[in-house]
Tab-separated table of C-alpha atoms in Angstrom:
chain	number	residue	atom	x	y	z
A	20	MET	CA	-15.965	27.212	109.099
A	21	LYS	CA	-13.749	30.253	109.403
A	22	GLN	CA	-15.457	33.493	110.368
A	23	ASN	CA	-14.574	35.343	107.182
A	24	SER	CA	-15.768	32.402	105.030
A	25	ALA	CA	-19.043	32.505	106.914
A	26	ALA	CA	-19.213	36.224	106.219
A	27	VAL	CA	-18.746	35.632	102.487
A	28	GLU	CA	-21.494	33.009	102.562
A	29	ALA	CA	-23.840	35.363	104.412
A	30	LEU	CA	-23.101	38.168	101.973
A	31	LEU	CA	-23.834	36.035	98.906
A	32	SER	CA	-26.946	34.561	100.520
A	33	GLU	CA	-28.509	37.742	101.854
A	34	GLN	CA	-27.393	40.252	99.232
A	35	ARG	CA	-27.189	38.084	96.105
A	36	GLU	CA	-29.410	40.276	93.954
A	37	ARG	CA	-27.651	43.462	95.008
A	38	VAL	CA	-24.200	42.005	94.404
A	39	LEU	CA	-25.346	40.643	91.044
A	40	ALA	CA	-26.820	44.007	90.043
A	41	GLU	CA	-23.626	45.837	91.004
A	42	TRP	CA	-21.553	43.263	89.097
A	43	ARG	CA	-23.670	43.765	85.995
A	44	ALA	CA	-23.237	47.509	86.392
A	45	GLU	CA	-19.457	47.037	86.456
A	46	LEU	CA	-19.629	44.892	83.327
A	47	SER	CA	-21.830	47.466	81.612
A	48	ALA	CA	-19.428	50.264	82.546
A	49	GLY	CA	-16.653	48.300	80.860
A	50	GLY	CA	-18.630	48.073	77.626
A	51	ARG	CA	-19.738	44.479	78.123
A	52	GLU	CA	-22.931	43.047	76.614
A	53	LEU	CA	-25.211	42.295	79.565
A	54	ALA	CA	-27.631	40.224	77.504
A	55	SER	CA	-24.970	37.622	76.779
A	56	GLU	CA	-23.417	37.625	80.259
A	57	ALA	CA	-26.353	37.981	82.656
A	58	ARG	CA	-26.986	34.241	82.785
A	59	GLU	CA	-23.297	33.431	83.174
A	60	ALA	CA	-22.891	35.978	85.957
A	61	GLY	CA	-25.826	34.580	87.923
A	62	GLU	CA	-24.706	30.989	87.403
A	63	LEU	CA	-21.150	31.752	88.481
A	64	LEU	CA	-22.309	33.645	91.574
A	65	ASP	CA	-24.514	30.706	92.623
A	66	ALA	CA	-21.630	28.287	92.051
A	67	VAL	CA	-19.348	30.402	94.258
A	68	LEU	CA	-21.973	30.432	97.021
A	69	ALA	CA	-22.329	26.646	96.823
A	70	GLY	CA	-18.544	26.273	96.975
A	71	VAL	CA	-18.283	28.482	100.062
A	72	ARG	CA	-21.061	26.551	101.780
A	73	ALA	CA	-19.532	23.161	100.998
A	74	ASN	CA	-15.927	23.997	101.716
A	75	GLY	CA	-15.643	26.932	104.056
A	76	ASN	CA	-12.145	27.655	102.732
A	77	THR	CA	-11.832	29.917	99.722
A	78	GLU	CA	-8.082	29.383	99.353
A	79	ASN	CA	-8.083	25.704	98.282
A	80	PHE	CA	-9.580	26.215	94.828
A	81	ASP	CA	-8.484	22.783	93.559
A	82	ASP	CA	-10.611	20.966	96.150
A	83	MET	CA	-13.720	19.019	95.168
A	84	PRO	CA	-16.247	21.555	96.563
A	85	TRP	CA	-15.074	24.023	93.918
A	86	ALA	CA	-15.569	21.555	91.044
A	87	HIS	CA	-18.787	23.180	89.875
A	88	VAL	CA	-17.152	26.615	89.884
A	89	ARG	CA	-14.352	25.227	87.742
A	90	GLU	CA	-16.904	23.710	85.359
A	91	VAL	CA	-18.692	27.034	84.985
A	92	LEU	CA	-15.394	28.835	84.390
A	93	SER	CA	-14.307	26.225	81.831
A	94	ALA	CA	-17.570	26.614	79.914
A	95	LEU	CA	-17.197	30.395	80.049
A	96	SER	CA	-13.616	30.202	78.762
A	97	ARG	CA	-14.589	27.869	75.908
A	98	SER	CA	-17.398	30.204	74.908
A	99	ARG	CA	-15.117	33.260	74.955
A	100	ALA	CA	-12.408	31.470	72.979
A	101	ALA	CA	-14.916	30.386	70.326
A	102	GLN	CA	-16.203	33.971	70.056
A	103	GLY	CA	-12.699	35.339	69.577
A	104	SER	CA	-12.391	37.141	72.923
A	105	THR	CA	-8.945	37.484	74.471
A	106	ALA	CA	-7.711	35.766	77.612
A	107	ALA	CA	-7.577	39.175	79.304
A	108	ASP	CA	-11.245	39.842	78.533
A	109	THR	CA	-12.160	36.409	79.858
A	110	SER	CA	-10.388	36.880	83.190
A	111	ARG	CA	-11.631	40.465	83.465
A	112	PHE	CA	-15.184	39.155	83.543
A	113	VAL	CA	-14.339	37.367	86.815
A	114	LEU	CA	-12.225	40.162	88.297
A	115	THR	CA	-15.009	42.741	87.911
A	116	LEU	CA	-16.810	40.834	90.687
A	117	LYS	CA	-14.252	42.106	93.203
A	118	LYS	CA	-15.661	45.608	93.573
A	119	PRO	CA	-19.274	44.497	94.342
A	120	LEU	CA	-18.048	41.903	96.862
A	121	PHE	CA	-15.681	44.370	98.527
A	122	ALA	CA	-18.509	46.888	98.789
A	123	GLY	CA	-20.756	44.225	100.297
A	124	LEU	CA	-18.144	43.279	102.865
A	125	GLN	CA	-17.683	46.959	103.727
A	126	ARG	CA	-21.393	47.290	104.389
A	127	ARG	CA	-21.414	44.117	106.483
A	128	PHE	CA	-18.391	44.750	108.721
A	129	GLY	CA	-18.639	48.521	109.044
A	130	GLN	CA	-15.997	49.669	111.546
A	131	ASP	CA	-14.534	46.174	112.215
A	132	SER	CA	-11.402	46.790	110.176
A	133	ALA	CA	-9.617	43.568	111.174
A	134	ALA	CA	-12.530	41.356	110.069
A	135	LEU	CA	-12.939	43.438	106.926
A	136	VAL	CA	-9.296	42.964	105.962
A	137	ASP	CA	-9.463	39.190	106.534
A	138	ALA	CA	-12.669	38.768	104.543
A	139	THR	CA	-11.416	41.037	101.759
A	140	TRP	CA	-8.195	39.059	101.492
A	141	GLU	CA	-10.094	35.776	101.301
A	142	VAL	CA	-12.430	37.037	98.585
A	143	SER	CA	-9.518	38.545	96.662
A	144	SER	CA	-7.584	35.256	96.799
A	145	LEU	CA	-10.601	33.300	95.584
A	146	LEU	CA	-11.301	35.613	92.647
A	147	ASP	CA	-7.620	35.694	91.692
A	148	ASN	CA	-7.624	31.882	91.607
A	149	MET	CA	-10.783	31.910	89.522
A	150	ALA	CA	-9.332	34.444	87.086
A	151	GLN	CA	-6.151	32.401	86.741
A	152	TYR	CA	-8.207	29.286	86.101
A	153	THR	CA	-10.109	31.043	83.306
A	154	VAL	CA	-6.840	32.030	81.639
A	155	THR	CA	-5.542	28.452	81.827
A	156	SER	CA	-8.811	27.065	80.475
A	157	TYR	CA	-8.881	29.684	77.739
A	158	GLN	CA	-5.349	28.867	76.629
A	159	ARG	CA	-6.108	25.145	76.605
A	160	THR	CA	-9.212	25.756	74.522
A	161	ARG	CA	-7.356	27.996	72.081
A	162	GLU	CA	-4.665	25.360	71.677
A	163	ASP	CA	-7.320	22.742	70.911
A	164	ILE	CA	-8.917	25.067	68.368
A	165	ILE	CA	-5.555	25.768	66.719
A	166	VAL	CA	-4.721	22.044	66.520
A	167	ARG	CA	-8.131	21.309	64.999
A	168	GLN	CA	-7.784	24.145	62.484
A	169	GLN	CA	-4.295	22.980	61.555
A	170	GLN	CA	-5.668	19.489	60.965
A	171	GLU	CA	-8.482	20.868	58.816
A	172	LEU	CA	-6.068	23.024	56.820
A	173	LEU	CA	-3.785	20.038	56.397
A	174	GLU	CA	-6.634	17.993	55.001
A	175	LEU	CA	-7.647	20.823	52.672
A	176	SER	CA	-4.062	21.334	51.481
A	177	THR	CA	-3.645	17.681	50.466
A	178	PRO	CA	-6.750	16.809	48.430
A	179	VAL	CA	-6.914	13.632	46.370
A	180	VAL	CA	-8.406	14.493	42.967
A	181	LYS	CA	-9.716	12.048	40.399
A	182	LEU	CA	-8.298	13.293	37.085
A	183	TRP	CA	-9.524	10.456	34.907
A	184	ASP	CA	-10.833	6.938	35.189
A	185	GLY	CA	-8.159	5.059	37.103
A	186	VAL	CA	-5.986	8.157	37.611
A	187	LEU	CA	-5.715	10.042	40.903
A	188	ALA	CA	-3.658	13.144	41.679
A	189	VAL	CA	-2.372	14.643	44.924
A	190	PRO	CA	-1.224	18.276	44.530
A	191	MET	CA	1.252	19.020	47.320
A	192	ILE	CA	1.500	22.601	48.594
A	193	GLY	CA	3.908	23.747	51.294
A	194	THR	CA	6.317	21.826	53.479
A	195	LEU	CA	6.128	18.033	53.430
A	196	ASP	CA	6.761	16.627	56.901
A	197	SER	CA	6.162	13.269	58.589
A	198	GLY	CA	2.659	14.100	59.833
A	199	ARG	CA	1.542	15.361	56.457
A	200	THR	CA	3.079	12.391	54.667
A	201	GLN	CA	1.127	10.023	56.890
A	202	LEU	CA	-2.105	11.890	56.156
A	203	VAL	CA	-1.426	11.869	52.406
A	204	MET	CA	-0.651	8.179	52.540
A	205	GLU	CA	-3.824	7.284	54.422
A	206	THR	CA	-6.073	9.449	52.249
A	207	LEU	CA	-4.512	8.381	48.979
A	208	LEU	CA	-4.526	4.661	49.761
A	209	GLN	CA	-8.165	4.866	50.839
A	210	ARG	CA	-9.079	6.603	47.583
A	211	ILE	CA	-7.187	3.977	45.589
A	212	VAL	CA	-9.309	1.297	47.237
A	213	GLU	CA	-12.547	3.253	46.732
A	214	THR	CA	-11.971	4.095	43.059
A	215	GLY	CA	-9.931	1.070	41.987
A	216	SER	CA	-7.400	3.430	40.439
A	217	ALA	CA	-4.188	1.967	39.053
A	218	LEU	CA	-2.148	5.149	38.928
A	219	ALA	CA	-1.530	8.067	41.271
A	220	ILE	CA	0.209	11.321	40.367
A	221	ILE	CA	2.024	13.107	43.199
A	222	ASP	CA	2.499	16.706	42.119
A	223	ILE	CA	5.145	18.629	44.081
A	224	THR	CA	4.957	21.869	42.089
A	225	GLY	CA	3.860	23.675	45.246
A	226	VAL	CA	6.607	22.216	47.454
A	227	PRO	CA	9.213	24.993	47.880
A	228	THR	CA	12.241	22.791	48.557
A	229	VAL	CA	13.144	19.135	48.351
A	230	ASP	CA	15.758	17.801	50.740
A	231	THR	CA	16.702	14.307	51.862
A	232	LEU	CA	13.834	14.140	54.349
A	233	VAL	CA	11.236	15.245	51.793
A	234	ALA	CA	12.602	12.718	49.290
A	235	GLN	CA	12.314	9.957	51.886
A	236	HIS	CA	8.694	10.925	52.508
A	237	LEU	CA	7.988	10.750	48.779
A	238	LEU	CA	9.667	7.361	48.487
A	239	LYS	CA	7.602	6.011	51.380
A	240	THR	CA	4.421	7.240	49.726
A	241	VAL	CA	5.347	5.646	46.406
A	242	THR	CA	6.203	2.374	48.159
A	243	ALA	CA	2.839	2.336	49.925
A	244	ILE	CA	1.048	3.000	46.620
A	245	ARG	CA	2.864	0.091	44.959
A	246	LEU	CA	1.995	-2.224	47.828
A	247	MET	CA	-1.643	-1.483	47.018
A	248	GLY	CA	-1.087	-2.754	43.474
A	249	ALA	CA	-0.995	0.710	41.864
A	250	ASP	CA	1.807	2.806	40.423
A	251	ALA	CA	2.902	6.409	40.938
A	252	ILE	CA	4.280	9.317	38.956
A	253	ILE	CA	5.954	12.305	40.603
A	254	SER	CA	5.362	15.545	38.711
A	255	GLY	CA	6.518	19.096	39.286
A	256	ILE	CA	10.234	18.342	39.093
A	257	ARG	CA	11.568	21.835	38.369
A	258	PRO	CA	15.192	22.407	37.273
A	259	GLN	CA	16.181	23.639	40.741
A	260	ILE	CA	14.653	20.580	42.394
A	261	ALA	CA	16.309	18.258	39.870
A	262	GLN	CA	19.703	19.794	40.650
A	263	THR	CA	19.076	19.539	44.396
A	264	ILE	CA	18.156	15.857	44.103
A	265	VAL	CA	21.334	15.161	42.120
A	266	HIS	CA	23.546	17.092	44.575
A	267	LEU	CA	22.045	15.278	47.558
A	268	GLY	CA	22.557	11.912	45.882
A	269	ILE	CA	18.883	10.977	46.282
A	270	ASP	CA	18.049	7.817	44.353
A	271	LEU	CA	14.692	8.015	42.562
A	272	GLU	CA	15.538	5.144	40.252
A	273	GLY	CA	12.482	3.155	39.259
A	274	ILE	CA	10.134	6.102	39.904
A	275	THR	CA	8.693	7.934	36.910
A	276	THR	CA	9.056	11.711	37.153
A	277	LYS	CA	7.700	14.509	34.987
A	278	ALA	CA	8.253	18.245	34.850
A	279	THR	CA	4.576	19.213	34.895
A	280	LEU	CA	1.240	17.782	35.954
A	281	ALA	CA	0.073	17.955	32.319
A	282	ASP	CA	2.979	15.743	31.229
A	283	ALA	CA	2.201	13.285	34.010
A	284	LEU	CA	-1.487	13.144	33.035
A	285	ALA	CA	-0.580	12.587	29.382
A	286	LEU	CA	1.676	9.686	30.379
A	287	ALA	CA	-0.974	8.267	32.692
A	288	MET	CA	-3.596	8.286	29.939
A	289	LYS	CA	-1.136	6.732	27.531
A	290	ARG	CA	-0.452	3.918	30.014
A	291	ALA	CA	-4.193	3.415	30.371
A	292	GLY	CA	-4.482	3.078	26.603
A	293	PHE	CA	-6.224	6.377	25.880
A	294	THR	CA	-5.245	8.483	22.886
A	295	VAL	CA	-5.705	12.268	22.944
A	296	THR	CA	-5.949	14.025	19.564
A	297	ARG	CA	-6.881	17.509	18.407
A	298	SER	CA	-10.172	17.731	16.554
A	299	LYS	CA	-10.502	19.114	13.015
A	300	ALA	CA	-12.063	22.281	14.375
A	301	ALA	CA	-9.029	22.791	16.620
A	302	ALA	CA	-6.709	22.278	13.682
A	303	ALA	CA	-8.667	24.939	11.812
A	304	GLY	CA	-8.041	27.503	14.527
A	305	ALA	CA	-10.572	26.883	17.293
A	306	SER	CA	-9.059	26.339	20.712
A	307	GLY	CA	-9.764	23.843	23.475
A	308	LEU	CA	-11.226	21.098	21.233
A	309	PHE	CA	-9.759	17.658	21.785
A	310	ALA	CA	-10.935	14.114	21.254
A	311	VAL	CA	-10.123	11.208	23.550
A	312	GLN	CA	-10.122	7.739	22.046
A	313	ALA	CA	-10.721	4.931	24.524
A	314	PRO	CA	-8.768	1.667	24.344
A	315	GLY	CA	-10.139	-0.672	21.699
A	316	SER	CA	-12.468	1.905	20.057
A	317	ALA	CA	-12.435	2.627	16.374
A	318	ALA	CA	-10.421	5.645	15.165
């Protein structure tokens, strides 16, 4: 074991409580909440001591003896990311340990400047590696959180709604890409199986633009629906979208399209054999009163 590594081990062994107290003081001076970080600080300090004892070389941070330190730092980074802290705040938690360790080394070596410089450099290198590792772990965690949130938002933005017996609707909002098309397909086909629905309405009122790629995605969805023994209606065909489809030469032949979701629902109920009529009260001036006659029922 190198002499300066042994000095770091001795410092953490003999002056653990003092170093920990000075570290907490540094955190408190920076406006940190000691109650939430006291346990993490003590755990990390113990992990560093175990790593120094097992390895004797503070520069090779990727080695197995530092695995527990990396685990502690990963857990710390995940916790900070979930709480909304920044990567800078996360690494600063580790870097504030420098001053207490430097002070401890100063007390230990006194006038031996050469040994003090060597030990200080080794401690500084170790803490820099630890801080860098927290940043990397934090960024990885944030990326995972963003991906998960994007997936959740995607699922929320493509709900499958049961409008009537045997009639499902998928209101599309935003850009329609390959990943979203696949999700819509899977969710819609599963709902068709669960409900036994014979008709699905794909409403693209909330889709800002329709190009060749979007049209291909819609055609694939309709094809998948038909393979399940159901049929599909595309609603929300605005004048601008209709002109774009014509200019692009997109062939929607064989696919029923409607301008609004209401028109599509009316057609769907007509295909199912339902008749929607206004009640006498509605004819007399009251609003919102309709009667639905089921197939085969008396008028």
